[in-house]
Short mmCIF file of C-alpha atoms in Angstrom, two decimals:
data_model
loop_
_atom_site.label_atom_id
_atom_site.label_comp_id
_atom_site.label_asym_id
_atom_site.label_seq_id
_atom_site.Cartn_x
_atom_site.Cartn_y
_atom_site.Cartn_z
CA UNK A 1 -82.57 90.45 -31.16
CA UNK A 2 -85.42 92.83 -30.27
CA UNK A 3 -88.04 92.99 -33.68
CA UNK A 4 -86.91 95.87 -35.64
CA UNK A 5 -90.11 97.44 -37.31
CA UNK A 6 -89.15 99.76 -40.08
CA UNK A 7 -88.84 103.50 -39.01
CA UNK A 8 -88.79 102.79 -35.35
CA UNK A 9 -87.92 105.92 -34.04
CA UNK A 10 -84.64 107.35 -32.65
CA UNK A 11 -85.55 107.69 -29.29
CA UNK A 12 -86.58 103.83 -28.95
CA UNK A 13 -82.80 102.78 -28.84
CA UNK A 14 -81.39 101.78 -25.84
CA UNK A 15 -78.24 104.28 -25.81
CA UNK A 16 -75.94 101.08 -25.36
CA UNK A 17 -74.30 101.08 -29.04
CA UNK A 18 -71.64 103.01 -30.50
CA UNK A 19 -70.37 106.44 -29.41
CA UNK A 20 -70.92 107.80 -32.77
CA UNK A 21 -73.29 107.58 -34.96
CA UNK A 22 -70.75 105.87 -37.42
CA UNK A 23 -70.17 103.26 -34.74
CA UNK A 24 -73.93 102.75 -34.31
CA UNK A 25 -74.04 101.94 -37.50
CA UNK A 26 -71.42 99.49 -37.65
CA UNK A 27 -72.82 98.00 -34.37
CA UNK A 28 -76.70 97.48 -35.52
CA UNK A 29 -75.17 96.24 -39.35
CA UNK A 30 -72.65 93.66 -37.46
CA UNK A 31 -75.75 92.45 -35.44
CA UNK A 32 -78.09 92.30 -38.66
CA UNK A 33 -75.27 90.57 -41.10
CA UNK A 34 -74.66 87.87 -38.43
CA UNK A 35 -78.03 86.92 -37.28
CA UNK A 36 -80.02 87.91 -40.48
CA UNK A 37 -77.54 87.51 -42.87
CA UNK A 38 -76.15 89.54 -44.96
CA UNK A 39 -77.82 89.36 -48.52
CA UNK A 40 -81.02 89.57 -46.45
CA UNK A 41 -80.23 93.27 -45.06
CA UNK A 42 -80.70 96.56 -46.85
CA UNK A 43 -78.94 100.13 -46.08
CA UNK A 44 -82.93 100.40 -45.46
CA UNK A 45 -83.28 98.40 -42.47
CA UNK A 46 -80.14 99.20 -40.96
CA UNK A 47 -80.87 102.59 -41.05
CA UNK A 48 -84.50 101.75 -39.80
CA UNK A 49 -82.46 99.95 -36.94
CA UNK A 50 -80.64 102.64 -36.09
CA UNK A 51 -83.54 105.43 -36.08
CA UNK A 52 -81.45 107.40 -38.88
CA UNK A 53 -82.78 108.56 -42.40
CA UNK A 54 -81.07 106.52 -44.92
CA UNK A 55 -79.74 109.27 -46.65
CA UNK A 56 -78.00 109.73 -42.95
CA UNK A 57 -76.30 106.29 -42.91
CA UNK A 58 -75.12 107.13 -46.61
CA UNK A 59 -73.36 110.36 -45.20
CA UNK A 60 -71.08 107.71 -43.24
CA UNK A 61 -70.94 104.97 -46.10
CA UNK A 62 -71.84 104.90 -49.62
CA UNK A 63 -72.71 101.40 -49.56
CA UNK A 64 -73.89 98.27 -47.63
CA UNK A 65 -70.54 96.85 -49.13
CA UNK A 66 -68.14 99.50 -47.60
CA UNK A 67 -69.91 98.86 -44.47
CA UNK A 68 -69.12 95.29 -44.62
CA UNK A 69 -65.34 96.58 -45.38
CA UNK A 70 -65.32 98.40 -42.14
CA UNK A 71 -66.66 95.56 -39.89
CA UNK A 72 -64.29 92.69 -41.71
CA UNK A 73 -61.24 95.42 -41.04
CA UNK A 74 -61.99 95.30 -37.52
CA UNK A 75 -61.25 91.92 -37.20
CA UNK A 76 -57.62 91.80 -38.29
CA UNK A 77 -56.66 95.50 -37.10
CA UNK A 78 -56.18 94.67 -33.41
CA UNK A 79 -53.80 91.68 -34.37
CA UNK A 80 -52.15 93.30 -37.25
CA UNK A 81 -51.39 95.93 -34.58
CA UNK A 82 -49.93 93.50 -32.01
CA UNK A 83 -47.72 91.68 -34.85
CA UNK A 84 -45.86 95.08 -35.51
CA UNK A 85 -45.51 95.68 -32.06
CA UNK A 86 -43.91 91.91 -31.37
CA UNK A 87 -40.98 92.78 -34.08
CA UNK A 88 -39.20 94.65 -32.01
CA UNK A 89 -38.95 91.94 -28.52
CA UNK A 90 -36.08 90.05 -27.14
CA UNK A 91 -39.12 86.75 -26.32
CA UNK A 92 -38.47 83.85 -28.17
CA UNK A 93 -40.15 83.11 -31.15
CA UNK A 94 -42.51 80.50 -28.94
CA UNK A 95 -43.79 83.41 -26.43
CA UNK A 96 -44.58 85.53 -29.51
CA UNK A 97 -46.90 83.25 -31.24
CA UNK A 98 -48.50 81.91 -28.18
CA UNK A 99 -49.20 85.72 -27.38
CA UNK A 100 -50.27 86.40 -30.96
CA UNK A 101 -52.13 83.36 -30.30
CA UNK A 102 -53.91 84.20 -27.15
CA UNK A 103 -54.38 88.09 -28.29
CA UNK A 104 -56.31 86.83 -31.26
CA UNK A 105 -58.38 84.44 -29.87
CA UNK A 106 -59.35 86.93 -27.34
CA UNK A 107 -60.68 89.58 -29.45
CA UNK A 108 -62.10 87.13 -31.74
CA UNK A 109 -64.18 85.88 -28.72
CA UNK A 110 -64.77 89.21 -27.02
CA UNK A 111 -66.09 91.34 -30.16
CA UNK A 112 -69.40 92.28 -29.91
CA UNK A 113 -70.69 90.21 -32.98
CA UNK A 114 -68.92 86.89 -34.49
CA UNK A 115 -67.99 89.06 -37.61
CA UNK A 116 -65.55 86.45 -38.53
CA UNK A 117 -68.61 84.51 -39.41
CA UNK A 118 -68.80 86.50 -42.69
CA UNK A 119 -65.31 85.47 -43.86
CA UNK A 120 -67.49 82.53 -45.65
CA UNK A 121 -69.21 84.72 -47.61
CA UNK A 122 -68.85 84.50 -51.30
CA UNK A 123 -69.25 88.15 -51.41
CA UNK A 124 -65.56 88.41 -49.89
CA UNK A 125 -64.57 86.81 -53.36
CA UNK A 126 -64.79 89.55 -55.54
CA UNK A 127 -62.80 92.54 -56.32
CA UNK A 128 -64.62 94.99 -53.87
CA UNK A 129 -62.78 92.96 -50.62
CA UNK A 130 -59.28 92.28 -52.09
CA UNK A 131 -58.14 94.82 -50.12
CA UNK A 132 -59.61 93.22 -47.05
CA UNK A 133 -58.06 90.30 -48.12
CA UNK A 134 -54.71 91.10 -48.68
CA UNK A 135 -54.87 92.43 -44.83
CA UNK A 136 -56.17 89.15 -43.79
CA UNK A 137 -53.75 86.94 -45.67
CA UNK A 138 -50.67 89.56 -44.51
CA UNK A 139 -51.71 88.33 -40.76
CA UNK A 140 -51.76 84.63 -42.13
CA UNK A 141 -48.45 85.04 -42.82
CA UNK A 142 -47.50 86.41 -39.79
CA UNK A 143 -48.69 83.34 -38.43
CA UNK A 144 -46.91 81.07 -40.77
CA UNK A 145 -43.60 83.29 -40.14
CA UNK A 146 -43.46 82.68 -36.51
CA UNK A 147 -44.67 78.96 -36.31
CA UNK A 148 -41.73 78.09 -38.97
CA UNK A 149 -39.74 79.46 -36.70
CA UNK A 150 -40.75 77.91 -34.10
CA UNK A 151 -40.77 74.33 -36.03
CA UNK A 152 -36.87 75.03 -37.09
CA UNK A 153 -36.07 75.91 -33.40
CA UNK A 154 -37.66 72.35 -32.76
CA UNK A 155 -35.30 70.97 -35.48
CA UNK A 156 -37.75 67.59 -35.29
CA UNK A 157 -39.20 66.13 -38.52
CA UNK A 158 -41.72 68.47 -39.41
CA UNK A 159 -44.73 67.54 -41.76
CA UNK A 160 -45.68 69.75 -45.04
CA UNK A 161 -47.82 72.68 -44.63
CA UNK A 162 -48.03 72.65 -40.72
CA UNK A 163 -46.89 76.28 -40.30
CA UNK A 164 -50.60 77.19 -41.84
CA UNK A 165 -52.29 75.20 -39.42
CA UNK A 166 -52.18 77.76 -36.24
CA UNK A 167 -53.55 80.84 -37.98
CA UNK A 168 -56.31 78.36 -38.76
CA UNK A 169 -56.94 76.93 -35.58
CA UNK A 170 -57.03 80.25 -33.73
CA UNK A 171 -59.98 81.17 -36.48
CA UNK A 172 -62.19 77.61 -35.37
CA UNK A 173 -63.31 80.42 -32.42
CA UNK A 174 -65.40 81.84 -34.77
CA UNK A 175 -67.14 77.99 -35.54
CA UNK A 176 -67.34 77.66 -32.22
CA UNK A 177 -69.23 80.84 -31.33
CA UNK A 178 -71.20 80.22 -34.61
CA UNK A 179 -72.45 76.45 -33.17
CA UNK A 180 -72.62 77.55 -29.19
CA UNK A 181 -73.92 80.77 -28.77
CA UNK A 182 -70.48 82.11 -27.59
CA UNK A 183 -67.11 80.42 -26.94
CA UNK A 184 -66.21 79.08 -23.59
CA UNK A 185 -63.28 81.10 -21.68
CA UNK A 186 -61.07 78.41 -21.67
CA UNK A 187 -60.47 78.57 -25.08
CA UNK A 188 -57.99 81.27 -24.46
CA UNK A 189 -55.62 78.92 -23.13
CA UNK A 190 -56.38 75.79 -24.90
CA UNK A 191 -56.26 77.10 -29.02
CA UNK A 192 -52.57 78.77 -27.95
CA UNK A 193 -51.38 75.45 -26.22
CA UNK A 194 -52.64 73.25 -28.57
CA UNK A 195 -50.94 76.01 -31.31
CA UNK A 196 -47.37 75.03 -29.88
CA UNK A 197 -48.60 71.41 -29.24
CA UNK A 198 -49.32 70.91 -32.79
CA UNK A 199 -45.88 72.53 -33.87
CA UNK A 200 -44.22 69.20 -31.46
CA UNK A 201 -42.75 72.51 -29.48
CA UNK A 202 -41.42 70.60 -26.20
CA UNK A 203 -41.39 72.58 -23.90
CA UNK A 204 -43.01 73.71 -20.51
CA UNK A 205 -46.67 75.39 -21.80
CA UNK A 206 -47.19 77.28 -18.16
CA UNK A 207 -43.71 78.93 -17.74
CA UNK A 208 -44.92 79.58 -21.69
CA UNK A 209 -47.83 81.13 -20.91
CA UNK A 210 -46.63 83.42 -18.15
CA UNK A 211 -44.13 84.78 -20.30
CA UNK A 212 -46.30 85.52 -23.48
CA UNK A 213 -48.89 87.01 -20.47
CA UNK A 214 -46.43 89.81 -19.36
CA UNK A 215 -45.27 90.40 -23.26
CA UNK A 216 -49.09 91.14 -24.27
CA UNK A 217 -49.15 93.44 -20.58
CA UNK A 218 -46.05 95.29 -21.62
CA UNK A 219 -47.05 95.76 -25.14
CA UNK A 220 -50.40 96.94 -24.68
CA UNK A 221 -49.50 99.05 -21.38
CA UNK A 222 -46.35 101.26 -23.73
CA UNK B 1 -69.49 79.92 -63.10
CA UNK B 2 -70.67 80.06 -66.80
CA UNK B 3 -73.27 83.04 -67.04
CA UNK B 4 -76.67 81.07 -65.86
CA UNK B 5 -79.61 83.11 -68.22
CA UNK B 6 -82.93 82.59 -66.73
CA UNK B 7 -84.77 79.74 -69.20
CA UNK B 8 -81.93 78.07 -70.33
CA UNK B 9 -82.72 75.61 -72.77
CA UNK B 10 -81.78 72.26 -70.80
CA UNK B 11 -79.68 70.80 -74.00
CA UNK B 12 -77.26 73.62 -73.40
CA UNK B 13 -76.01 71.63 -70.59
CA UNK B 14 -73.17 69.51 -70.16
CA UNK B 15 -73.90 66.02 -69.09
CA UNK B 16 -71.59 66.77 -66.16
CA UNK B 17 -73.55 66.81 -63.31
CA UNK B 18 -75.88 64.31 -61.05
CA UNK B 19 -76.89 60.62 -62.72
CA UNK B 20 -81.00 61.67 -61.58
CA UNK B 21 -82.66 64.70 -62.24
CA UNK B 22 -82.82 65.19 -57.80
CA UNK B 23 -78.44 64.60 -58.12
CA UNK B 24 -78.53 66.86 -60.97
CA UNK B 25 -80.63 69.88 -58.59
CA UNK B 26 -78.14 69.44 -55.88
CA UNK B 27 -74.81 69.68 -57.65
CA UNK B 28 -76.44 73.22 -59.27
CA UNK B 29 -77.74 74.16 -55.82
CA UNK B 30 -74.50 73.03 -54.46
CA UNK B 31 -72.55 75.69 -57.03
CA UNK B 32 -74.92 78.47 -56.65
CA UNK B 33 -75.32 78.48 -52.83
CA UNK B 34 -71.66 78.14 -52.59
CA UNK B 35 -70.55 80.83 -55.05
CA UNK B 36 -73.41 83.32 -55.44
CA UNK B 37 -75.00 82.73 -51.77
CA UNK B 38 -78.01 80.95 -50.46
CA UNK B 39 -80.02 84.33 -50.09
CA UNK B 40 -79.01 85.55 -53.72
CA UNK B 41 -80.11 82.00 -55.00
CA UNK B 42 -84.11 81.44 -55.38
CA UNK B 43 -85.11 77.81 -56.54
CA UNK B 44 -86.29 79.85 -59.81
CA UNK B 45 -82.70 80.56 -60.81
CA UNK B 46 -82.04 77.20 -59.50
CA UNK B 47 -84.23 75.64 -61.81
CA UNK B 48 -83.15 77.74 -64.58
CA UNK B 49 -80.00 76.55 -64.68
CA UNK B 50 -80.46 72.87 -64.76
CA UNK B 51 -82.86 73.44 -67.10
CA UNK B 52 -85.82 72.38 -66.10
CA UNK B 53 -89.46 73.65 -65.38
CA UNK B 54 -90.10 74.99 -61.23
CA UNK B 55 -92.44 72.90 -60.78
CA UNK B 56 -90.33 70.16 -61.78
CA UNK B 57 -87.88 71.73 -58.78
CA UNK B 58 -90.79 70.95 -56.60
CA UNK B 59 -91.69 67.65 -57.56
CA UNK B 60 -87.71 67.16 -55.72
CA UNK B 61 -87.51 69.64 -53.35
CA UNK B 62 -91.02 71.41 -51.66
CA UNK B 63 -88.67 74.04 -50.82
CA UNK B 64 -85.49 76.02 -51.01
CA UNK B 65 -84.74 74.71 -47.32
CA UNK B 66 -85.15 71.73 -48.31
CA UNK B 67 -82.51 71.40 -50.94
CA UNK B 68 -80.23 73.06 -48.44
CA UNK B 69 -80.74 70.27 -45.72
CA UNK B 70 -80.11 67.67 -48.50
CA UNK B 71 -76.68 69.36 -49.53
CA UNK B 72 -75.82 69.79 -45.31
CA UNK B 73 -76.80 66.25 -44.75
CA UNK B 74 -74.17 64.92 -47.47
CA UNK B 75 -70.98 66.91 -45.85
CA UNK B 76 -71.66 64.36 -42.32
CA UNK B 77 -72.99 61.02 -43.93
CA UNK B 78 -70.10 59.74 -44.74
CA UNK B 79 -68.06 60.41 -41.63
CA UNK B 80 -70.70 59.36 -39.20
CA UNK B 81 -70.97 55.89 -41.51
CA UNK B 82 -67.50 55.89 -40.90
CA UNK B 83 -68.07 56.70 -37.32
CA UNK B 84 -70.35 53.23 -36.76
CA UNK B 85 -68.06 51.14 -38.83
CA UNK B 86 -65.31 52.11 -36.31
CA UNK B 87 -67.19 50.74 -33.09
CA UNK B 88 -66.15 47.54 -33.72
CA UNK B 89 -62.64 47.93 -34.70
CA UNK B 90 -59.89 46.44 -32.89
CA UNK B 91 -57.14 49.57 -33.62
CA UNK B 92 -56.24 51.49 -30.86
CA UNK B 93 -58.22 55.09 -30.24
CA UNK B 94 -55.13 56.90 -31.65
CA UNK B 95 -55.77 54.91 -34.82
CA UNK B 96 -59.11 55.76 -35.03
CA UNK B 97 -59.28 59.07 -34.07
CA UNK B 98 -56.52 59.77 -37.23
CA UNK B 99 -58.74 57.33 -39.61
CA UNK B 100 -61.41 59.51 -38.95
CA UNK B 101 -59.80 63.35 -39.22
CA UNK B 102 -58.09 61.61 -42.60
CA UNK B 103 -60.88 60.70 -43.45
CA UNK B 104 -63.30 63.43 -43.00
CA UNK B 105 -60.74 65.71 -44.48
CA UNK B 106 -60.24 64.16 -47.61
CA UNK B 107 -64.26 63.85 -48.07
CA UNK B 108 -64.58 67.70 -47.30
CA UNK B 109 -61.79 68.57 -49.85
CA UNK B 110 -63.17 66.01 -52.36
CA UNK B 111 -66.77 67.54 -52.13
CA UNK B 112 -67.16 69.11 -55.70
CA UNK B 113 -68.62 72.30 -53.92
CA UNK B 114 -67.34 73.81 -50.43
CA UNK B 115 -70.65 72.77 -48.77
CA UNK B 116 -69.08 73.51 -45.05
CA UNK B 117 -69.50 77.16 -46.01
CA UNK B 118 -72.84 77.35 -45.42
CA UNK B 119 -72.50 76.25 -41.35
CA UNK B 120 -72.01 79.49 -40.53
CA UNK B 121 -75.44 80.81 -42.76
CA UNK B 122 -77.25 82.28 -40.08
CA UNK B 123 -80.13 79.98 -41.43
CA UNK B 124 -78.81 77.06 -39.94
CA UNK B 125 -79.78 78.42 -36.59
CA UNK B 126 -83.21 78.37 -36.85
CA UNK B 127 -85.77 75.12 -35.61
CA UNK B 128 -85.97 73.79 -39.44
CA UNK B 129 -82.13 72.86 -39.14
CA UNK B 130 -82.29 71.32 -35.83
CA UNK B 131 -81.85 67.78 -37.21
CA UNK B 132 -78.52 68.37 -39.34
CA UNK B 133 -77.48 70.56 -36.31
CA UNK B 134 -77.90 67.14 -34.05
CA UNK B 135 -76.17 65.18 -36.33
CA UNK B 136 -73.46 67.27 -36.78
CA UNK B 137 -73.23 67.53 -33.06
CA UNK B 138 -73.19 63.48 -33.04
CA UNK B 139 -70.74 63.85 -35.25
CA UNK B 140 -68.35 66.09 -32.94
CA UNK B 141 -69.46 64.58 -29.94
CA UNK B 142 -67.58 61.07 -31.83
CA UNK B 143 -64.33 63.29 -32.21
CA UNK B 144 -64.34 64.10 -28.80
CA UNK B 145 -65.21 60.64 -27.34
CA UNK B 146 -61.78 59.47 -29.47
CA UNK B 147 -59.89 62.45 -28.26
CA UNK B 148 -60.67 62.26 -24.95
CA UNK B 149 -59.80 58.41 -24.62
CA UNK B 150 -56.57 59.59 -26.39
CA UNK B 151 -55.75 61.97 -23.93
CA UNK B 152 -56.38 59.68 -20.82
CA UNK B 153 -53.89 57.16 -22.46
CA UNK B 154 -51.66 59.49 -22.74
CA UNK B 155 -52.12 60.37 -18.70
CA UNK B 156 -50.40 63.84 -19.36
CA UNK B 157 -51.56 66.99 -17.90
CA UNK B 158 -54.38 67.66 -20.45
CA UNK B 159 -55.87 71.11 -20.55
CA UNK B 160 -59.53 72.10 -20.52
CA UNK B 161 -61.69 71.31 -23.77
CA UNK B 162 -58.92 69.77 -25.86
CA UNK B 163 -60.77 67.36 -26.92
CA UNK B 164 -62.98 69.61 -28.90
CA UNK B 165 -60.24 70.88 -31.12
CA UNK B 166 -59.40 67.68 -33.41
CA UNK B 167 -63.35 68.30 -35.04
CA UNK B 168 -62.61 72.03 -35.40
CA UNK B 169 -58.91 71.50 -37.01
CA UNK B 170 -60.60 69.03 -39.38
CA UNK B 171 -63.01 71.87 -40.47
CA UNK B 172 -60.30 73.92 -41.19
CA UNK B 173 -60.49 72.90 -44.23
CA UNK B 174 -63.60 74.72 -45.71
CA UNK B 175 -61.54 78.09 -44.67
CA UNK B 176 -58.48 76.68 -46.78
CA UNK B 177 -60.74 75.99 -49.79
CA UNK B 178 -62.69 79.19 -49.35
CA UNK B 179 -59.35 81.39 -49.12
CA UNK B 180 -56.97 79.31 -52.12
CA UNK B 181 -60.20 77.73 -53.80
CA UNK B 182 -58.68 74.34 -53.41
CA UNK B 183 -57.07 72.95 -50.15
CA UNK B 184 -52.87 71.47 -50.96
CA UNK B 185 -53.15 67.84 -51.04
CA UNK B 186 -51.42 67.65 -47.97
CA UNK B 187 -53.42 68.52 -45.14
CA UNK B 188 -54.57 65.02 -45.81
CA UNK B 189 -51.59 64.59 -43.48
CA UNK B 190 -50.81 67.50 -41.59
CA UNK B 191 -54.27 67.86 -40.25
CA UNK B 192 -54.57 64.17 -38.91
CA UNK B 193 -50.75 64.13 -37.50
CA UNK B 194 -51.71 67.83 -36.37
CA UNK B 195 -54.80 66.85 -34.22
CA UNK B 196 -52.68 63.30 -32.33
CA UNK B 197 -49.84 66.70 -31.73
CA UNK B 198 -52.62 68.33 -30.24
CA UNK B 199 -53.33 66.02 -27.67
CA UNK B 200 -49.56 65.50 -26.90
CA UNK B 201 -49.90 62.07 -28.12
CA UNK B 202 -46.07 60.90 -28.33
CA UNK B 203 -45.50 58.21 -30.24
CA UNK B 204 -44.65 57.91 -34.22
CA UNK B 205 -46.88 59.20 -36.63
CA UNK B 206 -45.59 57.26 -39.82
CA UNK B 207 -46.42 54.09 -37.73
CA UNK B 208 -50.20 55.26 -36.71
CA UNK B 209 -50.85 56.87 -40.34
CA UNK B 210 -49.88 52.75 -41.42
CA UNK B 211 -52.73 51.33 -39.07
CA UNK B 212 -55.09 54.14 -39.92
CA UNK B 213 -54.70 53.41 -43.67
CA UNK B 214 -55.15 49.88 -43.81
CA UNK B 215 -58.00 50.34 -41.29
CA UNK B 216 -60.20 52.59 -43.66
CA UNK B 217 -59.33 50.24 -46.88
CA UNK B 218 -60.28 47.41 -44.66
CA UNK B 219 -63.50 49.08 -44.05
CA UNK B 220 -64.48 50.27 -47.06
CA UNK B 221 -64.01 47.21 -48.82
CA UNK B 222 -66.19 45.63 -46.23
#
């Protein structure tokens, strides 16, 4: 990133971040947790960042903590949306989790900053985030719903604890941005194959694919 | 953690930790890196709380960097040891591909602190990690040599970059122990039999998990 003196002023910002000045600060505090960490960043320098007053940034969030809240929130609200919306389809139970799949892995690859990154932190332990948490694990379970559903549709011998294993393999993106700079595209298609894969699902992974494409177009288009 | 007072008389601790005074710095650092954060942890408070004097610290560890490499180098010793002693190993690639994800997984869930955690620091990204960052690339680069000779056995239509997702699923497991504090005993077997699924190896995992077993008691008793 660009050296962020303190108190650079307003007008030095590039006009490229949020549309509001609550986004901008979200977008300068996801850049600064992830590449600076975030024990090492103040309300201070964010707000430096931003070219606000402090007392500015605390109009929008009373804490560095809530602002944390608001970035971790974003990474579970786009899926969380999607799993309502897949309640209510006639696809099987395979096309549904390779779409939750592919949907996931596609946002957690396209967001702006690997915010997913920050999951580690032992911050995300304590009371403040068990709200955030309970989000997160209601999407694990959404996971685990679907792939035991898939598993008893396979009706094969199916080893303990396997149902976790997709939820967790669709989150390796964010180790994989972490390590590489960014993820490479393909990953959209292999983490969702190797989801059913792993579940011994035997069936054809294209025609898959094609129909789990035109639930996530129909979904997101209504 | 028990409350950790700055200049805490050394007697008040248990006998518990390493066998040498440098074992005994890394099992605290291990603890407080892991569970009150790297940035939050200066090697004063370090020091504190095995109960000795800074400068003793020092005499260890020039540096708080420094005790952080030593902690990332333990979490791929083992499995690149591991790595070697396979070379020259008669057992099909299947076999040692799962010898190695059991493996590795058992030593990351055995680790008395969650030491894959700190990957994603944003530390680790700078030039004084470079050297655990290449070995931990050796490391994955191993998985993926195994995986990929897997998948051309298998001679199925493989899809792009599959072979990097057996090292990811294995590291799966430092989410699992951050989110329940302990990983179930059984992803020692659903996360081997999960990554030969993955590459749509077909034959029977009871069978493979036999080899694989004897082949790590065989080489650790070397």
């Amino acid at each position: 990133m660009a050296n962020l003196g303190p108190g650079r002023p307003r007008l030095d910002q590039r006009p490229r971040r949020g549309q509001t000045p609550r986004a901008e600060i979200l977008d300068v505090a996801g850049e600064l947790f992830t590449t600076n960490g975030y024990a090492n960043t103040s309300t201070r320098v964010i707000a430096d960042a931003v070219g606000i007053r402090q007392a500015s940034l605390y109009h929008h969030f009373a804490a560095k903590d809530d602002i944390l809240d608001a970035l971790l929130g974003e990474t579970v609200a786009a899926p969380l949306e999607l799993v309502e919306r897949l309640r209510d389809v006639p696809e099987s139970v395979a096309a549904r989790l390779y779409a939750l799949a592919w949907f996931d892995v596609r946002q957690l690859c396209a967001a702006r900053w690997n915010l997913g990154a920050l999951y580690l932190l032992p911050e995300l332990r304590t009371e403040r985030f068990a709200a955030f948490r309970l989000r997160r694990d209601e999407l694990r379970r959404h996971y685990e719903v679907l792939a035991a559903a898939v598993i008893a549709e396979v009706a094969g011998a199916s080893v303990a604890g396997v149902e976790g294993l997709p939820f967790r393999l669709v989150e390796t993106v964010i180790g994989i941005r972490s390590d590489a700079g960014s993820a490479p595209a393909y990953v959209e298609r292999t983490i969702p194959d190797a989801v059913l894969r792993m579940l011994s699902w035997p069936g054809d992974l294209d025609g898959l694919r094609d129909v789990a494409g035109e639930l996530l177009s129909r979904l997101q288009a209504d």
